[in-house]
Every structure is written in structure tokens, then in C-alpha cells.
Short mmCIF file of C-alpha atoms in Angstrom, two decimals:
data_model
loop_
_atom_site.label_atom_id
_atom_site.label_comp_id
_atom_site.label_asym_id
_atom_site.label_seq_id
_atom_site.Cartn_x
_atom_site.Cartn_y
_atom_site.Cartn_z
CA UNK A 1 -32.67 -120.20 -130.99
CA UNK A 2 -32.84 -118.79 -134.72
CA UNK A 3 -35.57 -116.02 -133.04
CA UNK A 4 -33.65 -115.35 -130.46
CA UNK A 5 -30.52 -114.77 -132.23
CA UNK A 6 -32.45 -112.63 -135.08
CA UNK A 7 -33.97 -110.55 -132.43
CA UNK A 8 -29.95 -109.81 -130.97
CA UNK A 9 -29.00 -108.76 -134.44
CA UNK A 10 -31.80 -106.32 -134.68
CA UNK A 11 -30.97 -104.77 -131.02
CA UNK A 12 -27.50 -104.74 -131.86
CA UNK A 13 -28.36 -103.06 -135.59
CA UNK A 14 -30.65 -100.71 -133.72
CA UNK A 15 -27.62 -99.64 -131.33
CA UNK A 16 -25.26 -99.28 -133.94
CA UNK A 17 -27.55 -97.39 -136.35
CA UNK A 18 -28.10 -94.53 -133.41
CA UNK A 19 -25.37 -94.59 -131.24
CA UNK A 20 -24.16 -91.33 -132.86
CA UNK A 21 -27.29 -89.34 -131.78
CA UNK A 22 -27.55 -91.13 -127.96
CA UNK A 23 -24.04 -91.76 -127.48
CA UNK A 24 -24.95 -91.20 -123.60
CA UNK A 25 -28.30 -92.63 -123.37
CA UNK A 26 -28.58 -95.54 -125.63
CA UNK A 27 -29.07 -97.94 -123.48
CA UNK A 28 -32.10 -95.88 -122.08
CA UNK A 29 -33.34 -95.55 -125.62
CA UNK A 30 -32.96 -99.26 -127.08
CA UNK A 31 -34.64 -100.19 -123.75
CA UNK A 32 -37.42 -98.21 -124.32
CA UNK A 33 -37.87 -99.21 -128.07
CA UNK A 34 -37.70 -102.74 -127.74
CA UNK A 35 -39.41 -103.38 -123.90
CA UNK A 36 -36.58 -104.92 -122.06
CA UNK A 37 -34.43 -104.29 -119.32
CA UNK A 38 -31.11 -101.91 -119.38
CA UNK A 39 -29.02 -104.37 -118.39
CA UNK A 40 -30.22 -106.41 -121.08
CA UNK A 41 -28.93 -103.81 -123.88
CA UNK A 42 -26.04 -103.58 -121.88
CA UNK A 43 -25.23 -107.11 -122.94
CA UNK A 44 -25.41 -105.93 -126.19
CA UNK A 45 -23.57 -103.17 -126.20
CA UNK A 46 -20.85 -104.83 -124.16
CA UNK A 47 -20.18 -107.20 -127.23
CA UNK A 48 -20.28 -105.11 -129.79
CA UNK A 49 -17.58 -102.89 -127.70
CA UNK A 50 -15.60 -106.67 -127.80
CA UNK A 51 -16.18 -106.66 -130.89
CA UNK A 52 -14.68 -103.33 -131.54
CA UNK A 53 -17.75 -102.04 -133.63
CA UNK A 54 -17.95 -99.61 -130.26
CA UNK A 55 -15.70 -97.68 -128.18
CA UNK A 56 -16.28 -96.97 -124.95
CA UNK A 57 -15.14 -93.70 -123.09
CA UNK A 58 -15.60 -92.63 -118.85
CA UNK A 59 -17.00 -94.21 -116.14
CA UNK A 60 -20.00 -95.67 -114.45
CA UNK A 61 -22.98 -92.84 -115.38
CA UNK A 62 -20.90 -91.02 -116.99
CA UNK A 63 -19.72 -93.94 -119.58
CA UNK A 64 -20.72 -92.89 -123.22
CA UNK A 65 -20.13 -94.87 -126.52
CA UNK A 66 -19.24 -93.88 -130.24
CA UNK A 67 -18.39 -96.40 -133.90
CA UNK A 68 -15.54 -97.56 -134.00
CA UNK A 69 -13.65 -96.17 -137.24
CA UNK A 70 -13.25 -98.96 -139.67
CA UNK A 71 -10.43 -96.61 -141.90
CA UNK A 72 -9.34 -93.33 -141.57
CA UNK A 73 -7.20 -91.68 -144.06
CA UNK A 74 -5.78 -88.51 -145.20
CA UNK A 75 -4.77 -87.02 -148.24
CA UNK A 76 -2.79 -84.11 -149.65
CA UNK A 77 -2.85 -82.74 -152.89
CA UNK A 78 -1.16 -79.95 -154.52
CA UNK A 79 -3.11 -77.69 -157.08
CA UNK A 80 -1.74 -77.81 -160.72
CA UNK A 81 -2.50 -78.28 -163.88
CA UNK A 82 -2.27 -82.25 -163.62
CA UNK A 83 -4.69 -82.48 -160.40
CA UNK A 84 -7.64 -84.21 -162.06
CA UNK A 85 -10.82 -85.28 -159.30
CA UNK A 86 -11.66 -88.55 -161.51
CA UNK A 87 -8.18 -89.33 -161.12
CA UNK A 88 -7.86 -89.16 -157.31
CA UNK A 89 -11.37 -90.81 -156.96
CA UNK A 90 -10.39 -93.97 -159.06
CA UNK A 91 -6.79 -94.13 -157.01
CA UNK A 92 -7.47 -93.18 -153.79
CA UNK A 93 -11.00 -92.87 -153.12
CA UNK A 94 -12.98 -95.53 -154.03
CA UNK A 95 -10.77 -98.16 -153.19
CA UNK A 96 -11.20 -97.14 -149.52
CA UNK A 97 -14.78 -96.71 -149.94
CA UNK A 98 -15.25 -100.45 -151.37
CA UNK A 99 -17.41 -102.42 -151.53
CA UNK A 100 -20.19 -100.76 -151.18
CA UNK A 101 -24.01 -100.40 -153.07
CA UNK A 102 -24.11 -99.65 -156.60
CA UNK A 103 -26.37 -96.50 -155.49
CA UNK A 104 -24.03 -95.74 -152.67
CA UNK A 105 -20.87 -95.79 -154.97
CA UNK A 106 -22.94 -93.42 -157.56
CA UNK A 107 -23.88 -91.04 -154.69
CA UNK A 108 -20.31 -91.00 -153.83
CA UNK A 109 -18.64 -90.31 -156.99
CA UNK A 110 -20.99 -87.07 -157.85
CA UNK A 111 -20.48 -85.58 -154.31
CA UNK A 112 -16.94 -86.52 -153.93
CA UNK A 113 -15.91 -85.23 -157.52
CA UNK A 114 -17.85 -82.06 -157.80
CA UNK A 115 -16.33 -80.43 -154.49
CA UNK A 116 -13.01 -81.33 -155.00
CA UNK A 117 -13.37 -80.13 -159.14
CA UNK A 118 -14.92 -76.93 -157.53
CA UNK A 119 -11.90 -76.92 -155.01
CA UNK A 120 -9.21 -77.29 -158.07
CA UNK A 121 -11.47 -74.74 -160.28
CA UNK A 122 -12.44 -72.18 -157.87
CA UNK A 123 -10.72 -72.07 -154.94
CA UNK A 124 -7.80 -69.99 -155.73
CA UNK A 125 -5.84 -71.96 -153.34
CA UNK A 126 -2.36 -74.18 -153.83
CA UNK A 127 -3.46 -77.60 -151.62
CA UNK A 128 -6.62 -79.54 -150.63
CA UNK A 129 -6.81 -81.83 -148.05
CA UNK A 130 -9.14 -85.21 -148.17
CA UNK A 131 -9.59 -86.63 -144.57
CA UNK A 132 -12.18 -89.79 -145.17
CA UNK A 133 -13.52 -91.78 -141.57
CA UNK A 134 -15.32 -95.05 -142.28
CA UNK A 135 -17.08 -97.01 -139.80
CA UNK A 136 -19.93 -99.73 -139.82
CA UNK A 137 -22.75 -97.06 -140.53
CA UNK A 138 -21.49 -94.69 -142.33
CA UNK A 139 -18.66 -92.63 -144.57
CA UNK A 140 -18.04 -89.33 -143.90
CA UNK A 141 -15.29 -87.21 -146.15
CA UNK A 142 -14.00 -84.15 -145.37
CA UNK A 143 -12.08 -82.02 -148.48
CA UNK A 144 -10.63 -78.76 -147.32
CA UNK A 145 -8.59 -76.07 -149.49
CA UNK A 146 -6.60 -72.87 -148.60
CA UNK A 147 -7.89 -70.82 -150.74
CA UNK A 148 -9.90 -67.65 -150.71
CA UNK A 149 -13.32 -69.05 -149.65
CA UNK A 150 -16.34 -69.69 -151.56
CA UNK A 151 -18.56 -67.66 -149.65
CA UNK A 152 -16.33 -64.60 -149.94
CA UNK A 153 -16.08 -65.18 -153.41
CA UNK A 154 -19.47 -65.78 -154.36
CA UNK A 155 -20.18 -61.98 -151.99
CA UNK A 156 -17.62 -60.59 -154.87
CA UNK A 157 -18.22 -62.04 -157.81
CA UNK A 158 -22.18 -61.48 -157.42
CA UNK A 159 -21.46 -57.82 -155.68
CA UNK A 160 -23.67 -59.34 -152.60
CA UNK A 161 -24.51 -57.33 -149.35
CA UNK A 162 -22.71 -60.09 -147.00
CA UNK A 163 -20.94 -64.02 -147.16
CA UNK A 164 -24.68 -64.87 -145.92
CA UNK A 165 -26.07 -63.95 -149.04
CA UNK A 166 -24.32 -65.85 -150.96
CA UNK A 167 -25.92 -68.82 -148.74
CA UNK A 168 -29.27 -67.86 -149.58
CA UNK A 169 -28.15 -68.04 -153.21
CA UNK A 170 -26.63 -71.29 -152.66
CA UNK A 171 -29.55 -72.99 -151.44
CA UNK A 172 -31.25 -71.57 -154.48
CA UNK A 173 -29.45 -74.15 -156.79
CA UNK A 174 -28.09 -72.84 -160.29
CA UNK A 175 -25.43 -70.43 -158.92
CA UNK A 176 -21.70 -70.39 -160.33
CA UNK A 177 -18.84 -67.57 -160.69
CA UNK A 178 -18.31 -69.51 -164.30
CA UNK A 179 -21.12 -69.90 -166.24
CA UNK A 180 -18.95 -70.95 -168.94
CA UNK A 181 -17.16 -74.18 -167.36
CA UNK A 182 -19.87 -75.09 -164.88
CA UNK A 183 -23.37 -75.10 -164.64
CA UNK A 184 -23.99 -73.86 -160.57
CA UNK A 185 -25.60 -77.74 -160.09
CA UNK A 186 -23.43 -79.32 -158.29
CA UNK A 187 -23.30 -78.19 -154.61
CA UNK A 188 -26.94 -78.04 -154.81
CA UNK A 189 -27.44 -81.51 -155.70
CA UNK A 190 -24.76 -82.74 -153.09
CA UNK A 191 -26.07 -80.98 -150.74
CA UNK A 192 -29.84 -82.83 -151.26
CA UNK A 193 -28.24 -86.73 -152.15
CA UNK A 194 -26.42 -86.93 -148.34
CA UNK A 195 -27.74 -87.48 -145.07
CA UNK A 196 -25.66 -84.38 -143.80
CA UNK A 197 -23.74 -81.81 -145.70
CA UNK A 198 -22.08 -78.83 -144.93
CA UNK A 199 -19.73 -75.81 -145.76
CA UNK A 200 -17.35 -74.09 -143.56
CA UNK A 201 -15.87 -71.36 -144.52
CA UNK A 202 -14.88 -68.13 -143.25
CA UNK A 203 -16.83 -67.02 -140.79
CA UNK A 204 -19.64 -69.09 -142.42
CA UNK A 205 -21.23 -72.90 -141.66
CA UNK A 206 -23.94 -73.68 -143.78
CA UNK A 207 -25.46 -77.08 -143.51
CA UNK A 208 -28.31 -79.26 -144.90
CA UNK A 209 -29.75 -82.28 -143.88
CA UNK A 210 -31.50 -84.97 -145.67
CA UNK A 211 -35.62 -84.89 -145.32
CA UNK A 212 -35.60 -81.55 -144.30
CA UNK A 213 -36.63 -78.45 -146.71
CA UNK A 214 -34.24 -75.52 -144.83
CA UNK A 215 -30.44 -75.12 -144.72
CA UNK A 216 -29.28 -72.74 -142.17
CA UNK A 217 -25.92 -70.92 -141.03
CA UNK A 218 -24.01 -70.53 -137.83
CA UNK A 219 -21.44 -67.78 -138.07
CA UNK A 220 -18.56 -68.71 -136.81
CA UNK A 221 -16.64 -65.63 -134.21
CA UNK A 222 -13.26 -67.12 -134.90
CA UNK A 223 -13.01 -67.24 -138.58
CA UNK A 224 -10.67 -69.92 -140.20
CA UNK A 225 -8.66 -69.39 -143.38
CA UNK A 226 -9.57 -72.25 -145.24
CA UNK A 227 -13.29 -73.82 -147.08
CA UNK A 228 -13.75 -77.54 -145.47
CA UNK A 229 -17.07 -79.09 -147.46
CA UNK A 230 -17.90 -82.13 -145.30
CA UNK A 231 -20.31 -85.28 -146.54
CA UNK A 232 -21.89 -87.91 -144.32
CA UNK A 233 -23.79 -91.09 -145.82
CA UNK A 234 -24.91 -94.28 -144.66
CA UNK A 235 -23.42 -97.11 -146.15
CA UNK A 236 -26.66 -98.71 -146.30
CA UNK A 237 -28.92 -96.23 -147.93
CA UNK A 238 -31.64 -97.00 -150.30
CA UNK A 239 -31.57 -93.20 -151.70
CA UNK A 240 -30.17 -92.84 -155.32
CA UNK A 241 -28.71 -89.93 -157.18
CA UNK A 242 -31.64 -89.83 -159.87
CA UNK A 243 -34.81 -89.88 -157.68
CA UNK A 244 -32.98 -86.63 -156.22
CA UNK A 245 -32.14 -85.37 -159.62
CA UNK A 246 -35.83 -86.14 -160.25
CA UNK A 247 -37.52 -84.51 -157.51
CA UNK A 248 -36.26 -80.81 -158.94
CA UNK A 249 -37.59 -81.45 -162.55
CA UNK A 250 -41.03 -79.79 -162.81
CA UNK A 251 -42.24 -82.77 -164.80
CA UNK A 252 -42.14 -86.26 -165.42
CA UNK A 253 -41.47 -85.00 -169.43
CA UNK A 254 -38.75 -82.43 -168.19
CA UNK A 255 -35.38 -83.30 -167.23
CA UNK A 256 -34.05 -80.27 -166.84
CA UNK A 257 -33.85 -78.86 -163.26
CA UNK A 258 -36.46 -76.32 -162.83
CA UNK A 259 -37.75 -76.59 -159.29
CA UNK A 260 -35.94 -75.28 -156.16
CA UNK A 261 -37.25 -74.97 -152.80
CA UNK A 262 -36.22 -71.57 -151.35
CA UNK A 263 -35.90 -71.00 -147.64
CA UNK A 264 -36.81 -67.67 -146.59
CA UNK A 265 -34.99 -67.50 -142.88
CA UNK A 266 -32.16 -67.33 -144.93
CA UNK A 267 -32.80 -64.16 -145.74
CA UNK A 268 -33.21 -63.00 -142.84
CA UNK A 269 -30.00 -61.12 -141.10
CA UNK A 270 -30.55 -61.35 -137.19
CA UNK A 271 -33.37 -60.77 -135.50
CA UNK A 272 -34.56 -58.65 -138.58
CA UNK A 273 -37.78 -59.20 -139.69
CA UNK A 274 -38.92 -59.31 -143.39
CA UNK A 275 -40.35 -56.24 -143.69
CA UNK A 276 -38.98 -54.39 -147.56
CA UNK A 277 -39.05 -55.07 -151.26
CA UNK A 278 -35.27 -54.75 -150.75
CA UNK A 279 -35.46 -57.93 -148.89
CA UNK A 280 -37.93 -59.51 -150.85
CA UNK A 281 -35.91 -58.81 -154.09
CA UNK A 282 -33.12 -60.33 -152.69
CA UNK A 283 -34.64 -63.60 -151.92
CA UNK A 284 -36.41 -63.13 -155.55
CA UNK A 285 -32.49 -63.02 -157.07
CA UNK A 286 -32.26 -65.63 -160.07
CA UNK A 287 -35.90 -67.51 -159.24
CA UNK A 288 -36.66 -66.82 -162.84
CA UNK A 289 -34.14 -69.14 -163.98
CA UNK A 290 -36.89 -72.01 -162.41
CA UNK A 291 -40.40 -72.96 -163.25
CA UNK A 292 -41.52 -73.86 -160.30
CA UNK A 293 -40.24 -71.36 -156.42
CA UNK A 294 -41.40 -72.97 -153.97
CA UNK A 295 -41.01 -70.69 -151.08
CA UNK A 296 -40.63 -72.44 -147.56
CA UNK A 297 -41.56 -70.21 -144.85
CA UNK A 298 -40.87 -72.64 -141.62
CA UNK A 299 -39.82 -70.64 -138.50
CA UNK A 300 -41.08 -67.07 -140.26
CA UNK A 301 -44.20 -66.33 -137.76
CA UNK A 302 -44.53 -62.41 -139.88
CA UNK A 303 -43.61 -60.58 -143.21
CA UNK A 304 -44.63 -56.93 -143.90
CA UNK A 305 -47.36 -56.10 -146.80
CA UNK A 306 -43.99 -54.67 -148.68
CA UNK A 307 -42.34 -57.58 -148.75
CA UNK A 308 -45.37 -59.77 -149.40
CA UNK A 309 -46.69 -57.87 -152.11
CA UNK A 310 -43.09 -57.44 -153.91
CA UNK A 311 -43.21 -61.54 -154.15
CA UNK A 312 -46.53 -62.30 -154.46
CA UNK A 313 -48.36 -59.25 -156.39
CA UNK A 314 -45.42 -57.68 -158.25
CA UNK A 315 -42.70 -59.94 -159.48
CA UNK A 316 -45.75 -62.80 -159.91
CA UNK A 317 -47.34 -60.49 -162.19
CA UNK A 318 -43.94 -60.06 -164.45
CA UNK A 319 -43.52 -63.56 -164.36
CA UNK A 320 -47.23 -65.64 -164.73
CA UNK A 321 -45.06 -68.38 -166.43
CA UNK A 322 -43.45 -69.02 -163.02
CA UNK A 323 -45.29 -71.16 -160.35
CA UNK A 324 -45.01 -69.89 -157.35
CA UNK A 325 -45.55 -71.92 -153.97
CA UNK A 326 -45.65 -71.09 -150.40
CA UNK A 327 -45.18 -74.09 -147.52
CA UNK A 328 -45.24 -73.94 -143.99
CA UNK A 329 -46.89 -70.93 -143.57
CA UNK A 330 -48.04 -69.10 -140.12
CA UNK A 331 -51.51 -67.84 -139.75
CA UNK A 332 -50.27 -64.24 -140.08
CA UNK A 333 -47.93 -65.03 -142.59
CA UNK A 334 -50.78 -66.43 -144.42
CA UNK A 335 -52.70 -63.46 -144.33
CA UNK A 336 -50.13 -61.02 -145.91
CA UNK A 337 -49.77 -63.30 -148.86
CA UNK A 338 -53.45 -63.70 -149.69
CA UNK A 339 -53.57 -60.40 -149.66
CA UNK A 340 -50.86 -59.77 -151.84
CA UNK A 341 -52.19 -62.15 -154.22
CA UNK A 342 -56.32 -60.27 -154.27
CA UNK A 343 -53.88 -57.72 -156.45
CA UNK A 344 -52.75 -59.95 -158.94
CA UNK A 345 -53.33 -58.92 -162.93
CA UNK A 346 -56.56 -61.04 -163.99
CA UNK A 347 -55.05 -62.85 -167.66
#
């Protein structure tokens, strides 16, 4: 009876943990995972839809199933000079959140507290708006402000070609319109510590995921007038803030962060291809500022010789103190950088 019932937990665990991603075919899937019968999982499912962990929508073929919110909550704040993020964490925040993991809760409170300081700081806006859904899986928090979007301002304040750019510099790690209050850390490293992340904002999305290297951007054709960041995180997660921290120091001796991955579709506008050493120097913007450019080159199947050699000849050759690294490189792709680099300066 014990095995029995342990096995039920673990189907019913299983369902739970990827009901978001087959919300239409799950009983399919668990079927197929665990060798039993459909109507078997459907047992399953059926209780944990008693047992309002699931909620079940249409009919017969068409039924599909999604978590059951534990809390949702909402949240307006006005911006002014008493609007302080530890503040609204410790009273309104974490007690929803609770209890959780002590590596959970520290995940949390850097995400949570450097977007909505960066919302109070630089979003030139007069309210933000915290919308928080909890189920048994996972947290997600949404914190929105009206003000003049941080894509459009990055464009300005760095006197970028487009918003996109200002993605590519993003992703980059180390970027802020006030060097003097802020370091530029903090959206890169919540980006990297949640299982999804993203930014939406003007015309803009720009998302990462956890475990993989790229970001990327949809643009939007109805642009909206306000900057929603939105964080996703399983309430069960082993992950904790330092390893990430730790995985962009160069060293185990060096704390400081002075690796960033760099992913080069971003710079890519279209169906362009990357071609110049206009393009390359754009995607070379503020690398110097790391040890250690590693340059991800996953769905690039071509560059040009210009653009190549402008990374891999020229600006290596100013800068033999800087390591840098190409991944997931195509054949011909491959090619243009190796012979880029037969031109480097012999030291």
C-alpha cells in the first residue's frame, strides 16, 4: 500500500509540475512517461481537480487543465519620495510569498527589489503596479510602471540606433543610465536567477529563460504605454542567487563580475545578415568592461570576413587582456573566424 501510494504522489507531482506546458495533452504525456493507461492518469488528474490544485476548462477532447492559483494579489503604489522597495517587500511581499526555501526567499528579494528600485529610480513614471499569482508550483510577479520605458530610454541615453539595441546591451550585463547610483547588475542577474523573465515594453518583449545561453525579442505591432518586468520561479527550486552570481566571475579568486555571455542574433535587425564592422562594433559596445566575451553564435549559420575580422583580428588585437570565446558555432561560421584569427599580432 505504502508503494502504491508513493507511486500516486509521484504521478500526481509529475502532473502538477508540467501541466503548464501540456495543459491539453497531459494525460497523453504522464501516460507515456510512466507506462500506464490514460484513464489511469485520468484518475489522477480527476482528484487533484477535487482537490482544487487543477482547474478544468471545455469538454470531452477538447477538455484542457491549468494550477489552480493559491493567491492572487494586486498592488498600487504611487511614486514619491517615501516609496522605498525594502519597504513594500517586508509589508506586502513576502508575507504572501511565505513560507517558502531560504534560497527561494533570497532569489526573491534580489529580483523583486531591484525592478521595482529601477521602476522608482528610472522610470520617470507616477505609479507601479505589483500583480503577484501563486499556485502549488510556482510564483510569478508582475511589476508594471507608466513611465517612459526602459528600452526607449536606454536608445536615448546611450544615443542607440533602435529600442532593440538597447536589448543587445542588456543582455550584455553592466549597463545603467546612472553610473553613479547603480551599478547596471541588476536586471542582468534577475534575468539569469529565474526560470522565466521578461520585459515588455514599448514595442519591445525581451525574455530569458533559465538553462538557456540566448535572450531574444518579439516586437510587439501594438505598442503599450507602460514597462511590465515579469518573474516566474518554482517554489521548489534548488538554484541559489550565489552559484549564479558565481558563474559570471572569471575565477574562483575573483568576485567581481567579469564574464558575460553575448548573444549575437541579437544583433541582428531582420533578416539582415552580419555582414560590417558597423555591426560587429556594435555587438563589441562595452565588452571591455569584462574579462572573459563569450560570444554565443546559436541560430547564426554565416558572418561576413568584415564582421569576423573586426571581432576576432582587430578589436582582439587592442585588447589581448580580454578572452574571447565563441560557442555554438556553424561550420561556415567557423571558418570566417579562424580566419580572422590567422591575422592576429604574434606577442
Amino acid at each position: 500500500m505504502t508503494k502504491l501510494r508513493s507511486r500516486g504522489e509521484n504521478i500526481r507531482r509529475f502532473i502538477l509540475n508540467h501541466i503548464e506546458k501540456h495543459s491539453a495533452d497531459i494525460g497523453v504525456f504522464a501516460a507515456h512517461h510512466f507506462g500506464i493507461t490514460r484513464q489511469a492518469v485520468n484518475k489522477h488528474i480527476q482528484r487533484l481537480v477535487v482537490e482544487r490544485a487543477l482547474v478544468e476548462t471545455g469538454q470531452t477532447r477538447n477538455k484542457s487543465y491549468k494550477l489552480v492559483p493559491i493567491f492572487e494579489s494586486r498592488f498600487v503604489y504611487k511614486i514619491d519620495s517615501t516609496l522605498a522597495e525594502d519597504i513594500v517587500w517586508s509589508n506586502d511581499i513576502r508575507p504572501i510569498l511565505d513560507p517558502m526555501p531560504d534560497n527561494v526567499r533570497d532569489i526573491w528579494i534580489f529580483g523583486f527589489t531591484e525592478m521595482f528600485n529601477n521602476a522608482i529610480d528610472h522610470s520617470g513614471g507616477d505609479e507601479i503596479v505589483v500583480m503577484i499569482k501563486k499556485t502549488a508550483i510556482n510564483t510569478e510577479i508582475c511589476i508594471g510602471d507608466n513611465g517612459v520605458g526602459i528600452f526607449r530610454k536606454i536608445q536615448a541615453a546611450l544615443n542607440l540606433l533602435d529600442e532593440r539595441h538597447a536589448v543587445l546591451e542588456l543582455s550584455k550585463g553592466k549597463l545603467t543610465t546612472d553610473p553613479k547610483s547603480h551599478t547596471g547588475e541588476g536586471i542582468f542577474f534577475t534575468s539569469r536567477m529565474f526560470d522565466h523573465y521578461g520585459i515588455l515594453s514599448g514595442g519591445i518583449y525581451f525574455s530569458h529563460q533559465f538553462g538557456q545561453p540566448e535572450d531574444w525579442i518579439l516586437e510587439n505591432e501594438h505598442p503599450c504605454g507602460i514597462t511590465s518586468v515579469w518573474m516566474k520561479l518554482s517554489n521548489h527550486t534548488s538554484r541559489t542567487s550565489s552559484k549564479v552570481f558565481d558563474e559570471y566571475a572569471s575565477s574562483d579568486d575573483d568576485y567581481r563580475f567579469n564574464k558575460t555571455v553575448v548573444p549575437v542574433a541579437l544583433a541582428k535587425y531582420g533578416n539582415d545578415q552580419l555582414i560590417s564592422r558597423s555591426q560587429a562594433k556594435r555587438l563589441l559596445a562595452r565588452v571591455e568592461l569584462f574579462k572573459t566575451v563569450i560570444f554565443d553564435f546559436k541560430n547564426i549559420d554565416f558572418i561576413g570576413q568584415a564582421f569576423a575580422d573586426e571581432i576576432f583580428r582587430v578589436f582582439a588585437n587592442q585588447h589581448p587582456e580580454i578572452d574571447l570565446v565563441p560557442i555554438h558555432t556553424h561550420a561556415d561560421v567557423e571558418k570566417m573566424i579562424k580566419r580572422a584569427k590567422s591575422g592576429l599580432e604574434k606577442i
